[in-house]
Coordinates of C-alpha atoms and ligand atoms in Angstrom, one line a residue:
Chain A
X1 CA -10.5 102.6 -32.5
X2 CA -12.4 105.4 -34.1
X3 CA -11.4 108.2 -36.5
X4 CA -13.2 111.4 -37.3
X5 CA -11.9 112.8 -40.6
X6 CA -12.7 116.3 -41.8
X7 CA -11.6 117.0 -45.3
X8 CA -11.5 120.4 -47.0
X9 CA -14.7 121.5 -45.2
X10 CA -16.3 124.7 -46.4
X11 CA -19.4 126.0 -44.7
X12 CA -21.6 129.1 -45.1
X13 CA -24.6 130.7 -43.3
X14 CA -27.5 132.6 -44.7
X15 CA -27.7 136.2 -43.4
X16 CA -29.8 139.2 -44.3
X17 CA -26.9 140.3 -46.4
X18 CA -26.8 137.0 -48.3
X19 CA -24.8 133.9 -47.9
X20 CA -21.4 134.2 -46.2
X21 CA -18.7 131.6 -46.2
X22 CA -17.3 131.0 -42.7
X23 CA -15.3 127.8 -43.0
X24 CA -12.9 127.9 -45.9
X25 CA -11.4 124.5 -46.2
X26 CA -10.8 122.8 -42.8
X27 CA -8.7 119.6 -42.6
X28 CA -8.5 117.7 -39.4
X29 CA -8.3 114.1 -38.3
X30 CA -9.0 113.0 -34.7
X31 CA -8.5 109.4 -33.5
X32 CA -9.6 107.7 -30.3
X33 CA -7.6 108.6 -27.3
X34 CA -6.2 111.8 -28.9
X35 CA -6.7 115.3 -27.5
X36 CA -6.7 118.1 -30.1
X37 CA -6.9 121.7 -28.8
X38 CA -8.2 124.3 -31.2
X39 CA -7.4 127.9 -30.4
X40 CA -8.3 131.0 -32.4
X41 CA -9.6 134.5 -32.3
X42 CA -13.3 135.3 -31.7
X43 CA -15.4 134.9 -34.8
X44 CA -12.8 132.8 -36.6
X45 CA -15.3 129.9 -37.1
X46 CA -14.6 127.5 -34.3
X47 CA -18.2 127.1 -33.1
X48 CA -19.2 126.9 -36.8
X49 CA -16.9 123.9 -37.2
X50 CA -18.3 122.3 -34.1
X51 CA -22.0 122.9 -35.1
X52 CA -21.4 121.9 -38.7
X53 CA -20.0 118.5 -37.7
X54 CA -22.9 118.0 -35.3
X55 CA -25.4 118.9 -38.0
X56 CA -27.0 122.2 -36.9
X57 CA -29.5 123.2 -39.5
X58 CA -28.3 126.8 -39.7
X59 CA -25.1 125.9 -41.4
X60 CA -24.9 125.0 -45.1
X61 CA -22.1 122.6 -46.3
X62 CA -20.5 124.1 -49.4
X63 CA -18.0 121.4 -50.0
X64 CA -15.8 118.8 -48.3
X65 CA -16.5 115.8 -46.2
X66 CA -16.8 114.6 -42.6
X67 CA -16.6 110.9 -41.9
X68 CA -16.6 108.9 -38.7
X69 CA -15.1 105.5 -39.1
X70 CA -15.6 105.9 -42.8
X71 CA -19.3 106.7 -42.5
X72 CA -20.4 110.0 -44.1
X73 CA -21.7 112.1 -41.2
X74 CA -22.9 114.9 -43.5
X75 CA -25.6 112.6 -44.9
X76 CA -26.9 111.8 -41.4
X77 CA -29.5 113.6 -39.3
X78 CA -28.4 115.2 -36.1
X79 CA -29.5 112.3 -33.9
X80 CA -27.9 109.8 -36.3
X81 CA -24.6 111.5 -35.9
X82 CA -24.9 111.2 -32.1
X83 CA -25.8 107.6 -32.4
X84 CA -22.8 107.1 -34.6
X85 CA -20.7 108.2 -31.7
X86 CA -20.4 112.0 -31.9
X87 CA -20.9 114.3 -28.9
X88 CA -21.0 118.1 -28.8
X89 CA -20.6 120.0 -25.6
X90 CA -22.0 123.3 -26.5
X91 CA -20.6 126.8 -25.8
X92 CA -24.2 127.9 -24.9
X93 CA -26.2 124.8 -23.8
X94 CA -29.9 125.3 -24.5
X95 CA -32.7 125.5 -21.9
X96 CA -35.6 123.1 -22.5
X97 CA -38.5 124.2 -20.3
X98 CA -40.7 121.5 -18.7
X99 CA -38.3 118.7 -19.5
X100 CA -36.5 117.3 -16.5
X101 CA -32.9 116.4 -16.6
X102 CA -33.7 112.8 -15.5
X103 CA -36.3 112.4 -18.3
X104 CA -33.9 113.9 -20.8
X105 CA -31.0 111.7 -19.8
X106 CA -33.1 108.6 -19.9
X107 CA -34.5 109.4 -23.3
X108 CA -31.0 110.1 -24.6
X109 CA -29.5 106.9 -23.1
X110 CA -32.4 104.9 -24.5
X111 CA -31.9 106.3 -28.0
X112 CA -28.1 105.8 -27.9
X113 CA -28.1 102.3 -26.4
X114 CA -31.0 101.1 -28.5
X115 CA -33.0 100.0 -25.4
X116 CA -34.1 101.6 -22.2
X117 CA -31.5 101.3 -19.4
X118 CA -32.5 99.0 -16.6
X119 CA -34.4 101.1 -14.0
X120 CA -32.4 99.8 -11.0
X121 CA -28.9 100.3 -12.4
X122 CA -29.9 103.5 -14.2
X123 CA -30.7 105.4 -11.0
X124 CA -27.3 104.8 -9.5
X125 CA -25.6 105.4 -12.9
X126 CA -27.1 108.9 -13.0
X127 CA -26.4 109.5 -9.3
X128 CA -22.7 108.6 -9.8
X129 CA -22.3 110.6 -12.9
X130 CA -23.7 113.7 -11.1
X131 CA -21.6 113.1 -8.0
X132 CA -18.5 112.8 -10.2
X133 CA -19.1 116.3 -11.5
X134 CA -20.0 117.6 -8.0
X135 CA -23.6 118.3 -9.1
X136 CA -26.3 118.3 -6.4
X137 CA -28.7 115.4 -7.0
X138 CA -31.5 117.9 -7.1
X139 CA -30.5 118.9 -10.6
X140 CA -32.1 115.6 -11.8
X141 CA -35.5 117.0 -11.1
X142 CA -34.9 120.4 -12.6
X143 CA -35.6 121.3 -16.2
X144 CA -32.8 120.9 -18.7
X145 CA -30.4 123.9 -18.3
X146 CA -33.3 126.1 -17.1
X147 CA -32.0 128.6 -14.6
X148 CA -28.6 126.8 -14.4
X149 CA -25.6 129.1 -13.9
X150 CA -23.1 129.3 -16.7
X151 CA -20.8 126.9 -14.8
X152 CA -23.6 124.5 -13.9
X153 CA -24.5 124.2 -17.6
X154 CA -21.0 123.3 -18.5
X155 CA -20.8 120.7 -15.8
X156 CA -24.1 119.3 -17.0
X157 CA -22.6 118.9 -20.5
X158 CA -19.6 116.9 -19.2
X159 CA -21.8 114.8 -17.0
X160 CA -23.7 113.8 -20.2
X161 CA -20.4 113.1 -21.9
X162 CA -19.5 110.6 -19.2
X163 CA -22.9 109.1 -19.1
X164 CA -23.6 108.8 -22.8
X165 CA -20.1 107.5 -23.7
X166 CA -19.5 108.8 -27.3
X167 CA -16.5 107.9 -29.4
X168 CA -15.5 111.4 -30.3
X169 CA -16.4 114.6 -28.4
X170 CA -16.2 118.2 -29.5
X171 CA -16.0 120.5 -26.5
X172 CA -16.8 124.1 -27.4
X173 CA -15.3 126.4 -24.8
X174 CA -16.4 124.1 -22.0
X175 CA -13.8 125.9 -19.8
X176 CA -15.3 129.4 -20.3
X177 CA -17.1 130.6 -17.2
X178 CA -15.8 128.0 -14.8
X179 CA -14.3 128.8 -11.5
X180 CA -11.0 127.2 -10.6
X181 CA -12.5 124.3 -8.8
X182 CA -15.1 123.6 -11.4
X183 CA -12.4 123.7 -14.1
X184 CA -10.5 121.0 -12.4
X185 CA -13.6 118.9 -11.8
X186 CA -14.7 119.2 -15.5
X187 CA -11.2 118.5 -16.7
X188 CA -11.1 115.3 -14.6
X189 CA -14.4 114.3 -16.1
X190 CA -13.0 114.7 -19.6
X191 CA -9.9 112.7 -18.7
X192 CA -11.9 109.9 -17.1
X193 CA -14.0 109.7 -20.3
X194 CA -10.8 109.4 -22.3
X195 CA -9.3 106.8 -20.0
X196 CA -12.5 104.7 -19.7
X197 CA -13.8 104.9 -23.2
X198 CA -10.7 105.8 -25.2
X199 CA -12.5 109.0 -26.2
X200 CA -11.1 111.3 -28.9
X201 CA -11.4 115.0 -28.0
X202 CA -11.6 118.2 -29.9
X203 CA -11.1 120.9 -27.3
X204 CA -12.0 124.4 -28.4
X205 CA -10.6 127.0 -25.9
X206 CA -9.3 130.5 -25.5
X207 CA -7.1 129.7 -22.5
X208 CA -4.1 127.5 -21.7
X209 CA -5.4 127.2 -18.2
X210 CA -7.5 124.1 -19.0
X211 CA -4.5 122.6 -20.9
X212 CA -2.7 122.2 -17.6
X213 CA -5.3 119.6 -16.7
X214 CA -6.1 118.1 -20.1
X215 CA -2.8 117.6 -21.9
X216 CA -3.3 118.1 -25.7
X217 CA -1.5 115.9 -28.1
X218 CA -2.0 118.5 -30.8
X219 CA -2.7 122.2 -30.8
X220 CA -4.3 123.8 -33.9
X221 CA -4.5 127.5 -34.6
X222 CA -7.8 128.5 -36.2
X223 CA -8.1 131.8 -38.1
X224 CA -10.3 133.1 -40.8
X225 CA -12.2 129.8 -41.2
X226 CA -9.3 127.4 -41.5
X227 CA -6.5 125.8 -39.5
X228 CA -3.4 127.9 -40.1
X229 CA -0.8 126.3 -37.8
X230 CA -0.3 123.0 -36.0
X231 CA 2.0 122.0 -33.2
X232 CA 2.3 120.3 -29.8
X233 CA 1.4 121.6 -26.4
X234 CA 4.2 124.2 -26.6
X235 CA 2.3 126.1 -29.3
X236 CA -0.5 126.9 -26.8
X237 CA 2.0 128.7 -24.6
X238 CA 3.4 130.6 -27.6
X239 CA -0.1 131.8 -28.5
X240 CA -0.7 132.9 -25.0
X241 CA 2.4 135.0 -25.0
X242 CA 2.1 136.4 -28.5
X243 CA -1.6 136.4 -29.4
X244 CA -2.9 135.7 -32.9
X245 CA -1.6 138.8 -34.7
X246 CA 0.8 136.7 -36.9
X247 CA -1.9 134.4 -38.1
X248 CA -4.7 136.9 -38.6
X249 CA -2.6 139.1 -40.9
X250 CA -1.5 136.0 -43.0
Chain B
X1 CA -91.3 122.3 -25.2
X2 CA -90.8 125.6 -27.0
X3 CA -87.2 126.1 -27.6
X4 CA -85.4 129.1 -26.9
X5 CA -87.0 132.5 -26.4
X6 CA -86.5 135.0 -29.1
X7 CA -85.9 137.9 -26.7
X8 CA -82.2 137.5 -27.4
X9 CA -80.7 138.8 -30.5
X10 CA -79.0 136.3 -32.7
X11 CA -75.4 137.2 -33.3
X12 CA -74.3 138.0 -36.8
X13 CA -70.6 137.4 -36.1
X14 CA -69.8 141.1 -36.2
X15 CA -70.2 141.5 -32.5
X16 CA -66.9 141.7 -30.5
X17 CA -67.8 138.6 -28.5
X18 CA -68.6 136.5 -31.5
X19 CA -66.2 137.8 -34.1
X20 CA -64.0 134.7 -34.0
X21 CA -66.6 132.0 -33.5
X22 CA -67.7 129.9 -36.5
X23 CA -71.4 130.4 -35.9
X24 CA -72.5 128.0 -38.6
X25 CA -70.9 125.2 -36.7
X26 CA -72.7 125.9 -33.4
X27 CA -75.5 123.5 -34.5
X28 CA -78.2 126.1 -33.8
X29 CA -77.2 126.9 -30.2
X30 CA -76.8 130.6 -31.0
X31 CA -79.8 131.3 -33.3
X32 CA -82.4 129.1 -31.5
X33 CA -82.7 126.6 -34.3
X34 CA -81.3 123.8 -32.1
X35 CA -83.9 121.2 -31.1
X36 CA -83.6 120.8 -27.3
X37 CA -83.3 117.3 -26.1
X38 CA -84.6 116.2 -22.7
X39 CA -81.5 115.2 -20.8
X40 CA -79.5 116.2 -17.8
X41 CA -76.3 114.4 -18.4
X42 CA -74.2 115.5 -15.5
X43 CA -73.6 112.8 -12.9
X44 CA -71.4 112.2 -10.0
X45 CA -69.0 109.4 -10.7
X46 CA -68.5 107.9 -7.3
X47 CA -70.1 107.9 -3.8
X48 CA -70.0 111.4 -2.4
X49 CA -68.2 112.0 0.9
X50 CA -69.9 113.3 4.0
X51 CA -70.9 116.9 3.8
X52 CA -71.2 116.9 0.0
X53 CA -74.5 116.6 -1.9
X54 CA -75.5 116.5 -5.5
X55 CA -79.1 117.5 -6.2
X56 CA -81.4 118.8 -8.9
X57 CA -83.2 121.9 -7.8
X58 CA -84.6 125.2 -9.0
X59 CA -82.2 128.0 -8.4
X60 CA -82.0 131.6 -9.6
X61 CA -78.8 132.6 -11.3
X62 CA -75.9 133.8 -9.2
X63 CA -75.0 136.6 -11.5
X64 CA -76.3 138.1 -14.7
X65 CA -74.7 137.3 -18.0
X66 CA -74.8 139.1 -21.3
X67 CA -73.9 136.0 -23.2
X68 CA -76.9 135.2 -25.4
X69 CA -76.5 131.5 -25.2
X70 CA -76.4 131.7 -21.4
X71 CA -79.5 133.9 -21.6
X72 CA -81.3 131.3 -23.6
X73 CA -80.4 128.5 -21.2
X74 CA -81.8 130.5 -18.3
X75 CA -84.9 131.4 -20.2
X76 CA -85.5 127.7 -21.0
X77 CA -84.8 126.2 -17.6
X78 CA -84.6 126.9 -13.9
X79 CA -83.5 123.4 -13.0
X80 CA -80.0 123.2 -11.8
X81 CA -77.6 120.3 -11.1
X82 CA -76.2 121.4 -7.8
X83 CA -73.0 120.1 -6.1
X84 CA -72.8 121.5 -2.7
X85 CA -70.1 121.3 -0.1
X86 CA -71.1 122.3 3.3
X87 CA -69.4 124.9 5.5
X88 CA -66.1 123.9 7.1
X89 CA -66.1 120.5 5.2
X90 CA -62.6 119.7 3.9
X91 CA -62.8 117.0 1.3
X92 CA -59.5 115.2 0.9
X93 CA -60.2 113.3 -2.3
X94 CA -61.3 114.9 -5.6
X95 CA -65.0 114.9 -6.3
X96 CA -65.6 113.6 -9.9
X97 CA -68.4 114.7 -12.1
X98 CA -68.9 113.4 -15.6
X99 CA -71.4 113.0 -18.4
X100 CA -72.9 109.7 -19.3
X101 CA -75.1 110.5 -22.2
X102 CA -75.0 112.8 -25.2
X103 CA -76.5 113.2 -28.7
X104 CA -75.8 115.1 -31.8
X105 CA -79.3 115.5 -33.2
X106 CA -80.6 117.4 -30.2
X107 CA -79.0 119.9 -27.9
X108 CA -78.7 119.9 -24.1
X109 CA -79.1 123.0 -22.1
X110 CA -77.4 122.5 -18.8
X111 CA -77.4 124.6 -15.7
X112 CA -74.8 123.6 -13.0
X113 CA -74.0 125.1 -9.7
X114 CA -71.0 124.3 -7.5
X115 CA -71.2 125.9 -4.1
X116 CA -68.8 125.8 -1.2
X117 CA -69.9 126.9 2.2
X118 CA -67.7 129.1 4.4
X119 CA -64.2 127.6 4.9
X120 CA -65.0 124.5 2.9
X121 CA -62.1 123.0 0.9
X122 CA -62.5 120.8 -2.2
X123 CA -61.2 119.7 -5.5
X124 CA -63.8 119.1 -8.2
X125 CA -63.1 117.4 -11.5
X126 CA -65.6 117.7 -14.3
X127 CA -64.9 115.5 -17.3
X128 CA -66.7 116.0 -20.6
X129 CA -66.6 113.1 -23.0
X130 CA -68.7 111.6 -25.8
X131 CA -70.4 113.2 -28.8
X132 CA -72.9 115.9 -27.8
X133 CA -74.3 119.3 -28.4
X134 CA -74.2 121.1 -25.1
X135 CA -74.8 124.6 -23.9
X136 CA -73.9 125.1 -20.2
X137 CA -74.4 127.7 -17.6
X138 CA -72.0 126.7 -14.8
X139 CA -71.8 128.9 -11.8
X140 CA -69.5 128.5 -8.9
X141 CA -70.1 130.2 -5.5
X142 CA -67.3 130.5 -3.0
X143 CA -68.4 131.5 0.4
X144 CA -65.9 133.4 2.6
X145 CA -62.7 131.6 3.3
X146 CA -63.5 128.6 1.1
X147 CA -61.1 127.0 -1.3
X148 CA -61.9 125.3 -4.6
X149 CA -59.7 123.6 -7.1
X150 CA -61.8 123.1 -10.2
X151 CA -60.6 121.0 -13.1
X152 CA -62.6 120.8 -16.3
X153 CA -61.5 118.5 -19.0
X154 CA -63.0 118.7 -22.5
X155 CA -62.3 115.4 -24.1
X156 CA -65.3 115.4 -26.4
X157 CA -65.5 113.3 -29.5
X158 CA -64.9 115.0 -32.8
X159 CA -68.4 116.2 -33.7
X160 CA -69.3 117.8 -30.4
X161 CA -70.2 121.4 -29.8
X162 CA -69.8 122.9 -26.4
X163 CA -70.7 126.5 -25.5
X164 CA -70.3 127.3 -21.9
X165 CA -69.7 129.9 -19.3
X166 CA -67.9 128.9 -16.1
X167 CA -68.5 131.8 -13.8
X168 CA -67.0 132.0 -10.3
X169 CA -68.3 134.4 -7.7
X170 CA -65.6 134.8 -5.0
X171 CA -66.4 136.1 -1.6
X172 CA -64.1 137.4 1.1
X173 CA -60.7 135.6 1.4
X174 CA -61.9 132.7 -0.7
X175 CA -59.5 131.0 -3.1
X176 CA -60.4 129.7 -6.5
X177 CA -58.1 127.8 -8.8
X178 CA -59.3 126.4 -12.1
X179 CA -57.6 124.3 -14.7
X180 CA -59.5 124.3 -18.0
X181 CA -58.3 121.7 -20.4
X182 CA -59.7 121.5 -23.9
X183 CA -58.5 118.7 -26.2
X184 CA -61.6 117.4 -28.0
X185 CA -64.7 118.5 -29.9
X186 CA -65.5 120.3 -33.1
X187 CA -66.3 123.7 -31.6
X188 CA -65.6 124.4 -27.9
X189 CA -66.3 127.9 -26.6
X190 CA -65.8 128.5 -22.9
X191 CA -66.1 131.7 -21.0
X192 CA -64.1 131.3 -17.8
X193 CA -65.2 134.4 -15.9
X194 CA -64.6 135.6 -12.3
X195 CA -66.0 138.3 -10.1
X196 CA -64.9 139.2 -6.7
X197 CA -67.7 140.3 -4.3
X198 CA -65.5 141.1 -1.2
X199 CA -61.9 141.8 -0.6
X200 CA -59.2 139.3 0.0
X201 CA -60.1 136.7 -2.7
X202 CA -57.8 135.1 -5.2
X203 CA -58.4 133.4 -8.5
X204 CA -55.9 131.5 -10.6
X205 CA -57.1 130.5 -14.0
X206 CA -55.0 128.0 -15.8
X207 CA -55.7 126.4 -19.1
X208 CA -54.3 124.0 -21.7
X209 CA -55.7 123.5 -25.2
X210 CA -54.6 121.6 -28.2
X211 CA -56.5 122.0 -31.5
X212 CA -55.7 119.8 -34.4
X213 CA -57.0 119.8 -38.0
X214 CA -60.3 121.7 -38.3
X215 CA -61.0 122.1 -34.6
X216 CA -62.1 125.5 -33.1
X217 CA -61.4 126.1 -29.4
X218 CA -62.1 129.5 -27.9
X219 CA -61.4 130.6 -24.3
X220 CA -62.8 134.0 -23.5
X221 CA -61.7 135.0 -20.0
X222 CA -63.2 137.9 -18.1
X223 CA -62.1 138.9 -14.6
X224 CA -63.9 141.7 -12.8
X225 CA -61.9 143.4 -10.0
X226 CA -64.6 145.6 -8.6
X227 CA -63.6 145.3 -4.9
X228 CA -60.3 146.1 -3.2
X229 CA -57.4 143.7 -2.5
X230 CA -58.2 140.7 -4.7
X231 CA -55.6 138.8 -6.7
X232 CA -55.9 137.1 -10.1
X233 CA -53.6 135.1 -12.3
X234 CA -54.3 133.7 -15.7
X235 CA -52.0 131.3 -17.6
X236 CA -53.2 129.5 -20.7
X237 CA -51.0 127.5 -23.0
X238 CA -52.1 126.2 -26.4
X239 CA -50.7 124.2 -29.2
X240 CA -52.1 123.9 -32.7
X241 CA -51.4 121.5 -35.5
X242 CA -53.0 120.8 -38.9
X243 CA -55.0 122.6 -41.5
X244 CA -57.5 125.1 -40.1
X245 CA -56.9 124.3 -36.5
X246 CA -58.0 127.6 -34.8
X247 CA -57.8 128.7 -31.3
X248 CA -58.9 132.0 -29.7
X249 CA -57.8 133.3 -26.3
X250 CA -59.3 136.5 -25.0
X251 CA -58.1 137.8 -21.6
X252 CA -60.3 140.7 -20.4
X253 CA -59.4 142.0 -17.0
X254 CA -61.2 145.0 -15.6
X255 CA -60.1 146.9 -12.6
X256 CA -62.7 149.2 -11.3
X257 CA -62.2 152.5 -9.5
X258 CA -62.8 151.0 -6.1
X259 CA -60.4 148.1 -6.6
X260 CA -57.3 149.5 -5.0
X261 CA -54.7 146.9 -4.1
X262 CA -55.6 144.7 -7.1
X263 CA -52.8 142.3 -8.2
X264 CA -53.3 140.7 -11.6
X265 CA -51.3 139.1 -14.3
X266 CA -52.3 137.2 -17.4
X267 CA -50.4 135.1 -19.8
X268 CA -51.1 133.2 -23.0
X269 CA -48.6 131.2 -25.0
X270 CA -49.3 129.4 -28.2
X271 CA -47.2 126.9 -30.1
X272 CA -47.9 126.6 -33.8
X273 CA -46.7 123.2 -34.8
X274 CA -47.6 123.2 -38.5
X275 CA -48.6 125.7 -41.2
X276 CA -52.3 126.3 -41.8
X277 CA -53.2 126.7 -38.1
X278 CA -54.2 130.0 -36.6
X279 CA -54.0 131.2 -33.0
X280 CA -55.7 134.5 -32.0
X281 CA -54.6 135.9 -28.7
X282 CA -56.0 139.1 -27.3
X283 CA -55.1 140.3 -23.8
X284 CA -57.0 143.3 -22.7
X285 CA -56.5 145.3 -19.4
X286 CA -58.8 148.1 -18.4
X287 CA -57.7 150.0 -15.3
X288 CA -59.7 152.7 -13.5
X289 CA -57.5 153.2 -10.4
X290 CA -53.8 153.7 -10.0
X291 CA -53.8 152.3 -6.5
X292 CA -52.9 148.8 -7.5
X293 CA -50.2 146.3 -6.6
X294 CA -49.6 145.2 -10.2
X295 CA -51.3 144.6 -13.5
X296 CA -49.8 143.1 -16.5
X297 CA -50.2 140.7 -19.4
X298 CA -48.1 138.9 -22.0
X299 CA -49.0 136.9 -25.1
X300 CA -46.7 135.0 -27.4
X301 CA -47.2 132.8 -30.4
X302 CA -44.3 130.8 -31.7
X303 CA -43.1 127.7 -33.4
X304 CA -40.8 124.9 -32.4
X305 CA -37.6 126.2 -31.2
X306 CA -34.9 124.8 -33.5
X307 CA -32.2 125.2 -30.9
X308 CA -34.1 123.1 -28.4
X309 CA -34.7 120.4 -31.0
X310 CA -31.1 120.5 -32.0
X311 CA -29.9 120.2 -28.4
X312 CA -32.1 117.1 -27.8
X313 CA -31.2 115.5 -31.1
X314 CA -27.5 116.1 -30.6
X315 CA -27.9 113.6 -27.7
X316 CA -29.2 110.9 -30.0
X317 CA -32.9 111.6 -29.5
X318 CA -35.0 111.3 -32.8
X319 CA -36.8 114.3 -34.2
X320 CA -40.2 112.8 -33.3
X321 CA -39.2 112.1 -29.7
X322 CA -37.5 115.5 -29.4
X323 CA -40.8 117.2 -30.5
X324 CA -42.8 115.1 -28.1
X325 CA -40.4 116.1 -25.3
X326 CA -40.7 119.8 -26.1
X327 CA -44.5 119.7 -26.3
X328 CA -44.8 117.8 -23.1
X329 CA -42.4 120.2 -21.6
X330 CA -44.5 123.1 -22.9
X331 CA -47.6 121.9 -21.2
X332 CA -46.0 120.4 -18.2
X333 CA -46.0 123.6 -16.2
X334 CA -49.8 123.6 -16.2
X335 CA -50.7 119.9 -16.4
X336 CA -48.7 119.4 -13.2
X337 CA -51.0 121.8 -11.3
X338 CA -53.8 119.2 -11.8
X339 CA -52.1 117.2 -9.1
X340 CA -53.9 113.9 -9.9
X341 CA -51.5 111.4 -11.4
X342 CA -54.1 109.4 -13.3
X343 CA -55.4 112.5 -15.0
X344 CA -52.0 114.0 -15.7
X345 CA -50.8 110.8 -17.3
X346 CA -54.0 110.5 -19.4
X347 CA -53.7 114.1 -20.6
X348 CA -50.1 113.7 -21.6
X349 CA -50.8 110.5 -23.5
X350 CA -53.7 112.2 -25.2
X351 CA -51.4 115.1 -26.2
X352 CA -48.9 112.5 -27.6
X353 CA -51.7 110.8 -29.7
X354 CA -53.0 114.2 -31.0
X355 CA -49.5 114.8 -32.2
X356 CA -49.3 111.4 -33.8
X357 CA -52.6 112.0 -35.5
X358 CA -51.4 115.0 -37.3
X359 CA -48.1 113.4 -38.0
X360 CA -46.0 116.2 -36.5
Ligands
ATP1 N1 -26.4 134.3 -38.9 C1 -25.2 134.9 -39.0 N2 -25.2 136.2 -39.6 C2 -24.0 136.8 -39.7 N3 -22.8 136.3 -39.3 C3 -22.8 135.1 -38.7 C4 -24.0 134.4 -38.5 N4 -23.7 133.2 -37.9 C5 -22.4 133.2 -37.7 N5 -21.9 134.3 -38.2 C6 -20.5 134.8 -38.2 O1 -19.6 133.7 -38.4 C7 -18.4 133.9 -37.7 C8 -17.9 132.7 -37.0 O2 -18.7 132.5 -35.8 P1 -18.3 131.4 -34.8 O3 -19.4 131.4 -33.7 O4 -18.1 130.1 -35.5 O5 -16.9 132.0 -34.2 P2 -16.0 131.4 -33.0 O6 -14.7 131.1 -33.6 O7 -16.7 130.2 -32.3 O8 -16.0 132.6 -32.0 P3 -15.9 132.7 -30.4 O9 -14.5 132.5 -30.0 O10 -16.3 134.2 -30.1 O11 -16.8 131.7 -29.8 C9 -18.6 135.1 -36.9 O12 -18.0 136.2 -37.5 C10 -20.1 135.3 -36.8 O13 -20.4 136.6 -36.7
MG2 MG1 -17.5 130.0 -30.4

């Protein structure tokens, strides 16, 4: 059983116009096996929350705490957080020229497991993970995210999620840019990871479409750098019908 | 033996061709104060296949050179180490040349010729190692329809000085591909130059260099398109780390008024891994005819991409490993063109250990 606890988190970024505060006190607790959907308008700070938890150097923690099973994530380097069990599926996965997917995956698995995976079982592990996401095996020899279509990048993220087996995953708009079939395939991947590893999920999304496949236990409305409303799956439908006007003006 | 003739002016450092080079560190190669040792260090490494010979003979230069060190080498010596591949011979395995002896108290003036007869096909690897002071006039002659892949690896020890011109003369429909790799030495200055003497030829010049603390590596490319319908590509990638690591890349491409149908593109990318290092990159295109297929260049100098490092680290990969992956990835595009596994592995490992040395 794992628990990610975010307490009163305030975060700022440095801009040409000086430091601006983007997160203004976020409170959220995610436990193993739970699905939390976060919905909110563009620019409200959802990606900022995801990146701050993962440790992106651009963001400055002003106050608050983030712990995973009681361990202070904010004191850890980015890779330590991943090794503690955190995973971030990025809204815009990064291209890494000259580094093959297979080399990347193997290096990551070695780091996370503390030893190099056995060559024999590893090959089939990767092959199965790719097949499960309907990815052509040829992707293994391509460079990380280089020239991948938007949807292929997202499938690649969820393939890693299944392969690397984190405790808690933050999925930042993984559903954006997916066609209907890919959406179902990706959702199945997330559900498998939940079933097999009791994964806890933070699902940042703009659309209720993906919530038909991945049933949220909680829906949080994010506006102006904080969570302004919480509810069950029905809240998502309400948002889809009415938009964020009520929350933004608050 | 009297050293170098004095017909050649000694550069002051103000000349365009010498403005970046640390003349004081050339150990007298440029101003004729070097004492010339009596050695011809270039050797073949293994038995040569049929149709290939390696001889020492007296040869006139293939092409004039205005480089004063090349001028001095030619004035001092007509003896040439000559690797020759006969017409129509297709050599399947790479031919290895290397150096077996060197010295720092005396300089070697070396003349080398690599010639391919018509329709010959070969891969030649020239590996420079050890500590030495070496000035080299290396000329490559590609007869019509021939095809050469030429890999030079500079893995000199840390006190070496190497000043060289690698000049290819490309005849009708011949194809030349070179991969120039510079990883070791104190001062390395190479002039990879190309001239087309008949239409239909192609030249691809690739390069990789990695300068660490105090090293100076210069690659001064010059391609003359003076005949129609030739194609050239240049792609050099460099990394720098440590105080006073300095690299220079010059890409001069000249397209003469007769050279219609020319197709050329040159690219140089540099990765500055620490403060205190300096990469100069100067592409230069001169065009005298509008009747060309294409001509372009690009040059970039950047640092580690934080987003790439973040992405890798967010998968549990340590900062050191992430950097190693990114650097290997940066060079991969070119190293993979070598096509010889043992060399590729060795170069990648060498790049890793250079990184470790400077503690990046
Ligand atoms: N370097 C920066 N300079 C100025 N503003 C910034 C900078 N970085 C982030 N911001 C601002 O922070 C706010 C939050 O951005 P964030 O990416 O977290 O939003 P989001 O909720 O994920 O939006 P979306 O739904 O569009 O993905 C935005 O208004 C953005 O413009
Ligand atoms: Mg976002």
